[in-house]
Short mmCIF file of C-alpha atoms and ligand atoms in Angstrom, two decimals:
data_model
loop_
_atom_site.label_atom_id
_atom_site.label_comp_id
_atom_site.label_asym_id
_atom_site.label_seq_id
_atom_site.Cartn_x
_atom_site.Cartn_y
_atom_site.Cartn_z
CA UNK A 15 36.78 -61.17 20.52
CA UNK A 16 36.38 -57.53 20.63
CA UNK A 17 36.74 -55.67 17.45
CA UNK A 18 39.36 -53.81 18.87
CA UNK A 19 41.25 -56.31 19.70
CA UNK A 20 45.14 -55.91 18.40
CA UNK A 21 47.20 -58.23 19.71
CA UNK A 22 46.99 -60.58 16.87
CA UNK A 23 47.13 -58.22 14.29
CA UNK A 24 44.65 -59.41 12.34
CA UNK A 25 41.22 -57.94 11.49
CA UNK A 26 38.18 -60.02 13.16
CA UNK A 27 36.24 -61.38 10.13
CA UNK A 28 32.51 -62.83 9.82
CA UNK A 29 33.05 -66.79 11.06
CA UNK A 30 34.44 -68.76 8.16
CA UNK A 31 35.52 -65.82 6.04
CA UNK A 32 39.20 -65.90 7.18
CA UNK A 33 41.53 -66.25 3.78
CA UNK A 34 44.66 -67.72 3.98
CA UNK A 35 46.63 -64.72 3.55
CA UNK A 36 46.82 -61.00 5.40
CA UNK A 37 45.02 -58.09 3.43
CA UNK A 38 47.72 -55.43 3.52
CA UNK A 39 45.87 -52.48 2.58
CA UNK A 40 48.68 -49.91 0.91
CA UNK A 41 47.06 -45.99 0.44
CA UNK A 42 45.16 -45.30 3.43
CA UNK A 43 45.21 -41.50 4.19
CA UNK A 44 45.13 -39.60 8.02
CA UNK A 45 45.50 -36.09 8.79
CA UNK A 46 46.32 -33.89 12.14
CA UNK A 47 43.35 -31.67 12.99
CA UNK A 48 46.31 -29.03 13.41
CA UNK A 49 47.05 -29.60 8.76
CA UNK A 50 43.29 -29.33 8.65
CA UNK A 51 43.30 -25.98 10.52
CA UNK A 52 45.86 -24.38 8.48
CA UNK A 53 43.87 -25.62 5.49
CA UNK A 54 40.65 -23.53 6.70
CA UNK A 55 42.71 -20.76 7.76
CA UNK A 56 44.46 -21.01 4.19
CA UNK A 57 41.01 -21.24 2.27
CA UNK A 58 39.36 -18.26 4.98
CA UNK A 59 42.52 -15.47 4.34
CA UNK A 60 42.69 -16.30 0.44
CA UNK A 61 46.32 -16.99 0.85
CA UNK A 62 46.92 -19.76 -1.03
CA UNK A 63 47.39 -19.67 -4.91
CA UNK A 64 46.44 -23.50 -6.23
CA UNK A 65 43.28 -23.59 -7.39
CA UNK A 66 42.86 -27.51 -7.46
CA UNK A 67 43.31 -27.14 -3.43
CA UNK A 68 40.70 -24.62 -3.35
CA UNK A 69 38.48 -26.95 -5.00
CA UNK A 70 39.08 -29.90 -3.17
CA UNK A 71 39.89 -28.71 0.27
CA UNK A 72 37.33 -26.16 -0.27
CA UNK A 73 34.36 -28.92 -0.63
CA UNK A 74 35.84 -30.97 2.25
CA UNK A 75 35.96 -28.42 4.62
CA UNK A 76 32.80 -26.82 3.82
CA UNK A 77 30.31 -29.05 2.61
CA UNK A 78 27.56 -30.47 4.48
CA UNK A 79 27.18 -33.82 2.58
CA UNK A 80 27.65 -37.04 3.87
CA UNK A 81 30.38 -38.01 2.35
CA UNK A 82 32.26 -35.02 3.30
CA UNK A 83 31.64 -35.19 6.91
CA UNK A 84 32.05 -38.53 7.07
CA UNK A 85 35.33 -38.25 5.48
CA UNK A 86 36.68 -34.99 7.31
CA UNK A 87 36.06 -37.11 10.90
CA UNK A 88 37.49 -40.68 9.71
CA UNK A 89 40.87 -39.31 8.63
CA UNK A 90 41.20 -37.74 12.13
CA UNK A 91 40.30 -40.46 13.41
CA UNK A 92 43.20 -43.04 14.52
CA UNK A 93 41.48 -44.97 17.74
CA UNK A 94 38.74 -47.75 17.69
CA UNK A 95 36.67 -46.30 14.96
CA UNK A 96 39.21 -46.51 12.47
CA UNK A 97 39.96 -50.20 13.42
CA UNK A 98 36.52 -51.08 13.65
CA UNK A 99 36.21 -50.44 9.91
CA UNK A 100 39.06 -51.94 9.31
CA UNK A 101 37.71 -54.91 10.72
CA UNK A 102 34.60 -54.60 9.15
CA UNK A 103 35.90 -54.44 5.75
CA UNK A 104 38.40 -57.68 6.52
CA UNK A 105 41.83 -54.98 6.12
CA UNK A 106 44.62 -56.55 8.73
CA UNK A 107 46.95 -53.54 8.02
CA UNK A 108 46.66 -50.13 6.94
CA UNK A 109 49.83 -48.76 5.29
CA UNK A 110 49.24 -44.51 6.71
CA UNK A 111 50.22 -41.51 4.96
CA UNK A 112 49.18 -38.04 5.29
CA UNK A 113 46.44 -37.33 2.84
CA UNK A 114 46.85 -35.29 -0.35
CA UNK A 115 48.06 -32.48 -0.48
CA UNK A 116 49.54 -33.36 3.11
CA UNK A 117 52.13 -30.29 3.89
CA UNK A 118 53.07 -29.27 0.28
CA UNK A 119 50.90 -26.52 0.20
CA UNK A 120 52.27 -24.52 3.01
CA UNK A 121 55.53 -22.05 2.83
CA UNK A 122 59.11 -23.99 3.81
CA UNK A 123 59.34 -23.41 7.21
CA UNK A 124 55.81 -24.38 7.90
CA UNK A 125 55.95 -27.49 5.84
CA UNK A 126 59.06 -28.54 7.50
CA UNK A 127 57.32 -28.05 10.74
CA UNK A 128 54.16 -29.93 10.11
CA UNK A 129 55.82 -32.64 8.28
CA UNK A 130 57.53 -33.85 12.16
CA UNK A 131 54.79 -32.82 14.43
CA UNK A 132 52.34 -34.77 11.76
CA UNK A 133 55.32 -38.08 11.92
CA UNK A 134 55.45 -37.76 15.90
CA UNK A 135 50.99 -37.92 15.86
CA UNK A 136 51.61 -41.09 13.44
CA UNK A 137 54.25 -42.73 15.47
CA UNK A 138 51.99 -42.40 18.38
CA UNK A 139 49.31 -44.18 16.84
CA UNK A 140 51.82 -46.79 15.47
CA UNK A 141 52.92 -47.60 18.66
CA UNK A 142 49.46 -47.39 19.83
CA UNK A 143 48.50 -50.10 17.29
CA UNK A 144 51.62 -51.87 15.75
CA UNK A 145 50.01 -54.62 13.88
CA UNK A 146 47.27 -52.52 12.60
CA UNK A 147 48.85 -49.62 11.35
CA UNK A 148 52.39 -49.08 9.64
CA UNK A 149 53.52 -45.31 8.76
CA UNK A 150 54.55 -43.30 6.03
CA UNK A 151 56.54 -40.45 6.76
CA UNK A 152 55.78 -36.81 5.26
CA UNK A 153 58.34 -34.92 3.78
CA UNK A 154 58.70 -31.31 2.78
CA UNK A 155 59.66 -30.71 -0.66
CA UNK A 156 59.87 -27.06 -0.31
CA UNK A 157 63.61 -27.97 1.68
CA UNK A 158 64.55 -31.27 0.31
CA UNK A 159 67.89 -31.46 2.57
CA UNK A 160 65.21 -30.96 5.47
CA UNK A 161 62.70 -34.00 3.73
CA UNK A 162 65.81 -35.60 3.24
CA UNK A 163 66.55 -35.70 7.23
CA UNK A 164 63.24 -36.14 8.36
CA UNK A 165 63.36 -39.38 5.95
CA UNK A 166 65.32 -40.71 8.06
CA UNK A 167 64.53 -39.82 10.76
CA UNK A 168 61.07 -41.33 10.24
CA UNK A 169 62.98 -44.82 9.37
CA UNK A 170 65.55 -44.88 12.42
CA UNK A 171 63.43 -43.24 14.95
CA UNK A 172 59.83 -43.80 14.31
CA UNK A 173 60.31 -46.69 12.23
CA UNK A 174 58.09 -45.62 8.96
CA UNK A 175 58.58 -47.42 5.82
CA UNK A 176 58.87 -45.08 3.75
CA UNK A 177 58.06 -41.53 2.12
CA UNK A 178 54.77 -39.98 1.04
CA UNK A 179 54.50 -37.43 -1.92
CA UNK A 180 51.62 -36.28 -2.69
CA UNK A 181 52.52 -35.60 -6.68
CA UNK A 182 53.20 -31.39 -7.63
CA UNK A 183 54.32 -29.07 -4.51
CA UNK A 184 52.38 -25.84 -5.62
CA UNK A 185 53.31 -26.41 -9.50
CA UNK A 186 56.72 -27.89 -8.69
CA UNK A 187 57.64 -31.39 -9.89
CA UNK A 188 59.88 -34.04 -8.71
CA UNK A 189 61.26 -34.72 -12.10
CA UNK A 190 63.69 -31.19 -11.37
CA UNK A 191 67.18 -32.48 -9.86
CA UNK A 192 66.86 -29.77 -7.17
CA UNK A 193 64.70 -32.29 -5.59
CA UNK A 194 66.60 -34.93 -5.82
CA UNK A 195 68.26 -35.03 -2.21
CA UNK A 196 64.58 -36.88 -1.04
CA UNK A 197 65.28 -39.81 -4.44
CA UNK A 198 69.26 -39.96 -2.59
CA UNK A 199 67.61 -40.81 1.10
CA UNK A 200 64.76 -43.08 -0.46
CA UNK A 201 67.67 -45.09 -2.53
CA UNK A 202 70.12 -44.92 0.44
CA UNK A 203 67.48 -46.17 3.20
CA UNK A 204 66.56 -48.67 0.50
CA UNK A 205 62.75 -47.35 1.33
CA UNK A 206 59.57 -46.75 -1.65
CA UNK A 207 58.27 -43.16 -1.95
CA UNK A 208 54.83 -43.40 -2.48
CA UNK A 209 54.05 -40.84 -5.02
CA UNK A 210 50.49 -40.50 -4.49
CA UNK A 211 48.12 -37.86 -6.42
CA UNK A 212 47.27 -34.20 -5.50
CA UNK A 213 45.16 -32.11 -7.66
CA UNK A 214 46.07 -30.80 -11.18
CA UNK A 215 48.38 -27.96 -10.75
CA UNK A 216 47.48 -24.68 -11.50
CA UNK A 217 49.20 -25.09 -15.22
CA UNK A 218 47.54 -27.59 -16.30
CA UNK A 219 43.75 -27.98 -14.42
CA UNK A 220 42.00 -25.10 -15.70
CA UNK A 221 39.77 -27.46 -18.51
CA UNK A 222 39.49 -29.81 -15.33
CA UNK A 223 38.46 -27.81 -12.71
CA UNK A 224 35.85 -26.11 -15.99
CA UNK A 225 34.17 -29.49 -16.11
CA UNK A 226 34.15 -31.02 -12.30
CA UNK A 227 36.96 -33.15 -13.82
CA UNK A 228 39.94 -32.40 -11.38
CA UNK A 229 39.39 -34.36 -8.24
CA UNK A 230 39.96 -38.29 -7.96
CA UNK A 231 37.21 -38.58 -10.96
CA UNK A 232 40.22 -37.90 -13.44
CA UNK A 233 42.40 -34.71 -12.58
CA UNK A 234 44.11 -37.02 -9.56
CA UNK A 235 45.16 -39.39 -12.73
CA UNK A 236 46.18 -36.78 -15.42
CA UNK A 237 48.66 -34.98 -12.62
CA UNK A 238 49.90 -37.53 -11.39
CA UNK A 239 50.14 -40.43 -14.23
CA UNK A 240 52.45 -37.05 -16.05
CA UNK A 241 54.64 -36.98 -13.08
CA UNK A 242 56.14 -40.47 -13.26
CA UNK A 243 56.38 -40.27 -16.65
CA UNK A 244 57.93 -36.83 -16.01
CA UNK A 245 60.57 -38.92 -13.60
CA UNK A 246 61.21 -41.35 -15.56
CA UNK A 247 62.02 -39.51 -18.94
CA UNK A 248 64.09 -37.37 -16.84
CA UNK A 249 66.59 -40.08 -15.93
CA UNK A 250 65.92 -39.80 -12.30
CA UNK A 251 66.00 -44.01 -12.09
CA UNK A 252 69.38 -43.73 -14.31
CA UNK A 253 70.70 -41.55 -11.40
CA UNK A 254 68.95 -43.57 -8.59
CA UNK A 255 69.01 -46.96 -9.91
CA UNK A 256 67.65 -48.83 -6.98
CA UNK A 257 64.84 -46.21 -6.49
CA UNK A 258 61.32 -47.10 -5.45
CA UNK A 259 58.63 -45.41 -6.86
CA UNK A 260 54.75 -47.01 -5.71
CA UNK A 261 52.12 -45.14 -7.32
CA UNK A 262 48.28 -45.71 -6.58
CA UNK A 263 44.86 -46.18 -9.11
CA UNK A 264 47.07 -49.21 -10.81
CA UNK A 265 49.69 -47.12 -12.07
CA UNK A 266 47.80 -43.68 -12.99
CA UNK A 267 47.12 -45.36 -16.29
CA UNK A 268 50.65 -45.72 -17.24
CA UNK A 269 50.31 -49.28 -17.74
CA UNK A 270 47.59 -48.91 -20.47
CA UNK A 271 49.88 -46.89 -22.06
CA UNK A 272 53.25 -48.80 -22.16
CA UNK A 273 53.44 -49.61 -25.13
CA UNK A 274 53.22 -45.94 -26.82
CA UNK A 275 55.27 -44.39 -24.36
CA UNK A 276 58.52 -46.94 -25.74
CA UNK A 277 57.63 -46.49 -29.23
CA UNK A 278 57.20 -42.18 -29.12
CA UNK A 279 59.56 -41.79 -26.11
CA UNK A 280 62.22 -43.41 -28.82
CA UNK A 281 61.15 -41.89 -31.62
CA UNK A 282 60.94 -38.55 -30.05
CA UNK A 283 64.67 -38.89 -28.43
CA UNK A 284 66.01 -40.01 -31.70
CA UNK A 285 64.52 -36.99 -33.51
CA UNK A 286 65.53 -34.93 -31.37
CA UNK A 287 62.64 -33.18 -30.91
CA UNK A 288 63.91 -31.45 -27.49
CA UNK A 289 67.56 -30.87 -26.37
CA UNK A 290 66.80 -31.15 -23.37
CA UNK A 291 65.01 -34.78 -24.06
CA UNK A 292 68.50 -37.05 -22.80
CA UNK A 293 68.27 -40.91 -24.22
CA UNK A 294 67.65 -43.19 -21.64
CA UNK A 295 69.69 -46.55 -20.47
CA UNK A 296 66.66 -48.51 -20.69
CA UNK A 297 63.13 -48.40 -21.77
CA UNK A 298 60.17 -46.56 -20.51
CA UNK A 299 58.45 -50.20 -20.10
CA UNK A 300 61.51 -50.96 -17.93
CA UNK A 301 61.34 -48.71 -15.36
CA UNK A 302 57.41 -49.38 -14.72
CA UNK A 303 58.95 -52.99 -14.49
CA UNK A 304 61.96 -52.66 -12.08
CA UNK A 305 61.63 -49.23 -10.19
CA UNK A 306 57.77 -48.96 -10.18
CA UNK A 307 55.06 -50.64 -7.98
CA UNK A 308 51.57 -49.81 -8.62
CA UNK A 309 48.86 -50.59 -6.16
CA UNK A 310 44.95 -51.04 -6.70
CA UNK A 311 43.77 -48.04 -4.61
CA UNK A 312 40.48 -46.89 -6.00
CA UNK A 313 40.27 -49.78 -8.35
CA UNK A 314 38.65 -52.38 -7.37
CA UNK A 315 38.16 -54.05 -10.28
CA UNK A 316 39.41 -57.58 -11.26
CA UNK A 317 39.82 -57.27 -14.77
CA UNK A 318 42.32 -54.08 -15.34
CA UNK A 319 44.15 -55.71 -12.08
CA UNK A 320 44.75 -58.37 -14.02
CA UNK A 321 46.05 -56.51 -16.86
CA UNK A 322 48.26 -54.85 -14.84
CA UNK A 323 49.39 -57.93 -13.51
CA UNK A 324 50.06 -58.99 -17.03
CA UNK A 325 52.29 -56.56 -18.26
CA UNK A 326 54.32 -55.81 -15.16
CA UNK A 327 54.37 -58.61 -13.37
CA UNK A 328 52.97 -60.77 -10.21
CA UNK A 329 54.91 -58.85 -7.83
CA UNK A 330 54.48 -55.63 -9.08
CA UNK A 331 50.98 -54.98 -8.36
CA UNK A 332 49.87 -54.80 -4.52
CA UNK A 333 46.38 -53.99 -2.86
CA UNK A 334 45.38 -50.91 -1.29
CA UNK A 335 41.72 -49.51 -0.23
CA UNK A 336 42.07 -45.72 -0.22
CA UNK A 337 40.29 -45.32 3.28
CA UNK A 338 38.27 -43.00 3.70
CA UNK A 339 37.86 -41.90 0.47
CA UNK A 340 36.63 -44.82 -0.81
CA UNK A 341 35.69 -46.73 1.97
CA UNK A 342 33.81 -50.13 0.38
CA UNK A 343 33.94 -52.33 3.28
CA UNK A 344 32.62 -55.02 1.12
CA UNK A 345 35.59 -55.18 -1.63
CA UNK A 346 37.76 -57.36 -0.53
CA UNK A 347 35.26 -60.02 -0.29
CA UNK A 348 34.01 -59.32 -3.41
CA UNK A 349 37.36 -59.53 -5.14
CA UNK A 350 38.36 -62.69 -3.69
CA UNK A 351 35.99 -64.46 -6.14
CA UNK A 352 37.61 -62.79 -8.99
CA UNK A 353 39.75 -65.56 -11.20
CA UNK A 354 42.83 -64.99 -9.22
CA UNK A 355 44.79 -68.13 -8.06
CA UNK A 356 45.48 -68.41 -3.81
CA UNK A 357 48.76 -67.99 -4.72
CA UNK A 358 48.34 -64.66 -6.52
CA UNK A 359 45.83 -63.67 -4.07
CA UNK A 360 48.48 -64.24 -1.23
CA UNK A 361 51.05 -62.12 -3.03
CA UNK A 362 48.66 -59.31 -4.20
CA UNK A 363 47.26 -58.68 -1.00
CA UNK A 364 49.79 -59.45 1.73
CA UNK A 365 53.14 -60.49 0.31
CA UNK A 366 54.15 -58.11 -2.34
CA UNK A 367 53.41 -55.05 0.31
CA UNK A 368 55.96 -56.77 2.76
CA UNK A 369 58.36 -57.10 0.25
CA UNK A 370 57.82 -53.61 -1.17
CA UNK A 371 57.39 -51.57 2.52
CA UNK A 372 59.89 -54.37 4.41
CA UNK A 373 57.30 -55.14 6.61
C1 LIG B 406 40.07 -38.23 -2.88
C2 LIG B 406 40.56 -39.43 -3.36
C3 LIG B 406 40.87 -37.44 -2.06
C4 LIG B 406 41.84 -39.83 -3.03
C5 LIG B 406 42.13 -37.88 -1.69
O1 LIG B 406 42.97 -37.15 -0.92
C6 LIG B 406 42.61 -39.12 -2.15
C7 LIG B 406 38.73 -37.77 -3.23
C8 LIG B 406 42.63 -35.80 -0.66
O2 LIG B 406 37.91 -38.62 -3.58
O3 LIG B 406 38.47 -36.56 -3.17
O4 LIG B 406 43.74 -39.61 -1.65
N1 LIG B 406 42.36 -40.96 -3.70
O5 LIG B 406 43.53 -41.33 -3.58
O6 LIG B 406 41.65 -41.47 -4.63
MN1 LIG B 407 44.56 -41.77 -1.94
#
């Protein structure tokens, strides 16, 4: 069979490797050659005020290495190539989203417009491909009644699964209520936002950026393991109880951390430290249990899945690659002798996504 063969939605393994499950793979990133465009015209003119995007958008665009290159032509790349890797690294699905910092860099009316031209390019390739690929849609914060529309718009007319944010929109964070028209649509279409990372923002990456630290290596984590906390000790899931939250790189950390963030989030609330700090109906611990799912992306590593697994639960924890960024077509093989169960496999790498994205 042909490796770009569709029809049975399944990747084409090496004889005798097929496992008895799908590999769902949840944080896979695309982009429009028109975003990249207005990215070099942004870093050429000087207009743009984030210095995390100049650094990361700035080596992407400019460097010669192959990594970047490599990178640069697989994200615009949505035809045989991309399924051919796909295959190659045993991934049956690729959950798609608009990579970071995807349109919320631009001014309002420009994000607005590249969020649909960027959903029609996706839905095209969806259609193209419709048990390989399942989309995200992108959303512009800068006009959240417009991100709230072209929510759902991208779940009744293209038939996405959901939202991608890619953490801060140039400083801005989704913790402020004036955003929360997109957490509304997400709860009402009973679809996850994915809140994936972006680069520090400029408040808090200057040590960072000082030290090579602000890219996936770390600053990815800091940003955006602070904005789910940020959301969740603003009482956005008190407001939005049914809210879906999936966050990448096994829960920016937050899981490592659970047990701190109950005992100081309480003590700090009860001291009243901050007016503005508002008690919560439930624990911190309880929202990374009930509103959060964390996926694997960039972490391919058995044991801190498995203590993720631990402390939030079976279902909670789902598989994704991050294609291309860290494209390791041998992983999944790899991880499949780690001391998982079948049955845990099945659900961490197939069934907890379809659950999660409705697949
Ligand atoms: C990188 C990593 C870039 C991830 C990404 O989007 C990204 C990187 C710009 O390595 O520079 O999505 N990632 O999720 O780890
Ligand atoms: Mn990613």
């Amino acid at each position: 069979m042909a490796s770009s063969e569709t029809n049975s939605g399944r990747a084409t393994p090496p004889a005798g490797s097929r496992p008895d499950h799908l590999r769902i793979a949840t944080e896979e990133a695309w982009a429009t050659r028109d975003m990249l465009n207005l990215y070099r015209q942004m870093l050429a003119q000087g207009t743009i005020d984030d210095p995390g995007f100049k650094s990361l958008w700035g080596f992407y665009l400019s460097s010669p290495s192959p990594r970047a290159t490599f990178i640069i032509d697989r994200l615009q790349e949505m035809g045989a190539p991309r399924i051919q890797d796909m295959d190659a690294s045993g991934i049956d699905k690729q959950i798609l989203m608009l990579t970071s910092p995807g349109v919320q860099v631009f001014d309002a009316p420009t994000a607005v417009a590249v969020a649909k031209s960027s959903n029609d390019e996706l839905a095209d390739a969806v259609r193209k491909y419709p048990t390989r690929y399942v989309g995200m849609a992108a959303v512009a914060p800068q006009n959240p009644q417009e991100a709230a529309k072209e929510l759902e718009r991208g779940v009744h007319q293209l038939g996405f699964k959901g939202a991608i944010l890619n953490s801060h929109t140039l400083g801005e964070y989704l913790d402020d209520p004036k955003f929360w028209d997109i957490f509304a649509a997400a709860e009402a279409l009973d679809v996850p936002i994915y809140l994936h990372p972006n680069s520090p923002s400029k408040g808090l990456i200057e040590p960072l950026l000082a030290r090579g630290l602000d890219g996936a290596i770390y600053g990815f984590g800091v940003d955006t393991g602070m904005h789910l906390l940020a959301i969740i000790t603003s009482g956005a899931f008190d407001r939005f109880p049914k809210l879906k939250i999936v966050v990448g790189h096994l829960g920016e950390a937050l899981p490592f951390w659970l047990f701190r963030l109950d005992y100081m989030h309480r003590a700090t609330v009860s001291s009243k430290r901050y007016d503005f700090m508002k008690p919560l109906k439930k624990k911190v611990s309880d929202y990374m249990r009930e509103n959060v799912f964390i996926t694997n992306s960039g972490m391919a590593w058995a044991p801190a899945i498995m203590f993720c697994q631990q402390v939030l639960g079976m279902d909670r924890v789902l598989y994704a690659m991050d294609y291309p960024y860290q494209y390791a077509p041998e992983e999944v093989q790899e991880m499949e002798n780690s001391p998982l169960s079948v049955a845990d496999q099945k659900k961490f790498y197939q069934t907890n996504a379809e659950q999660v994205f409705k697949l």
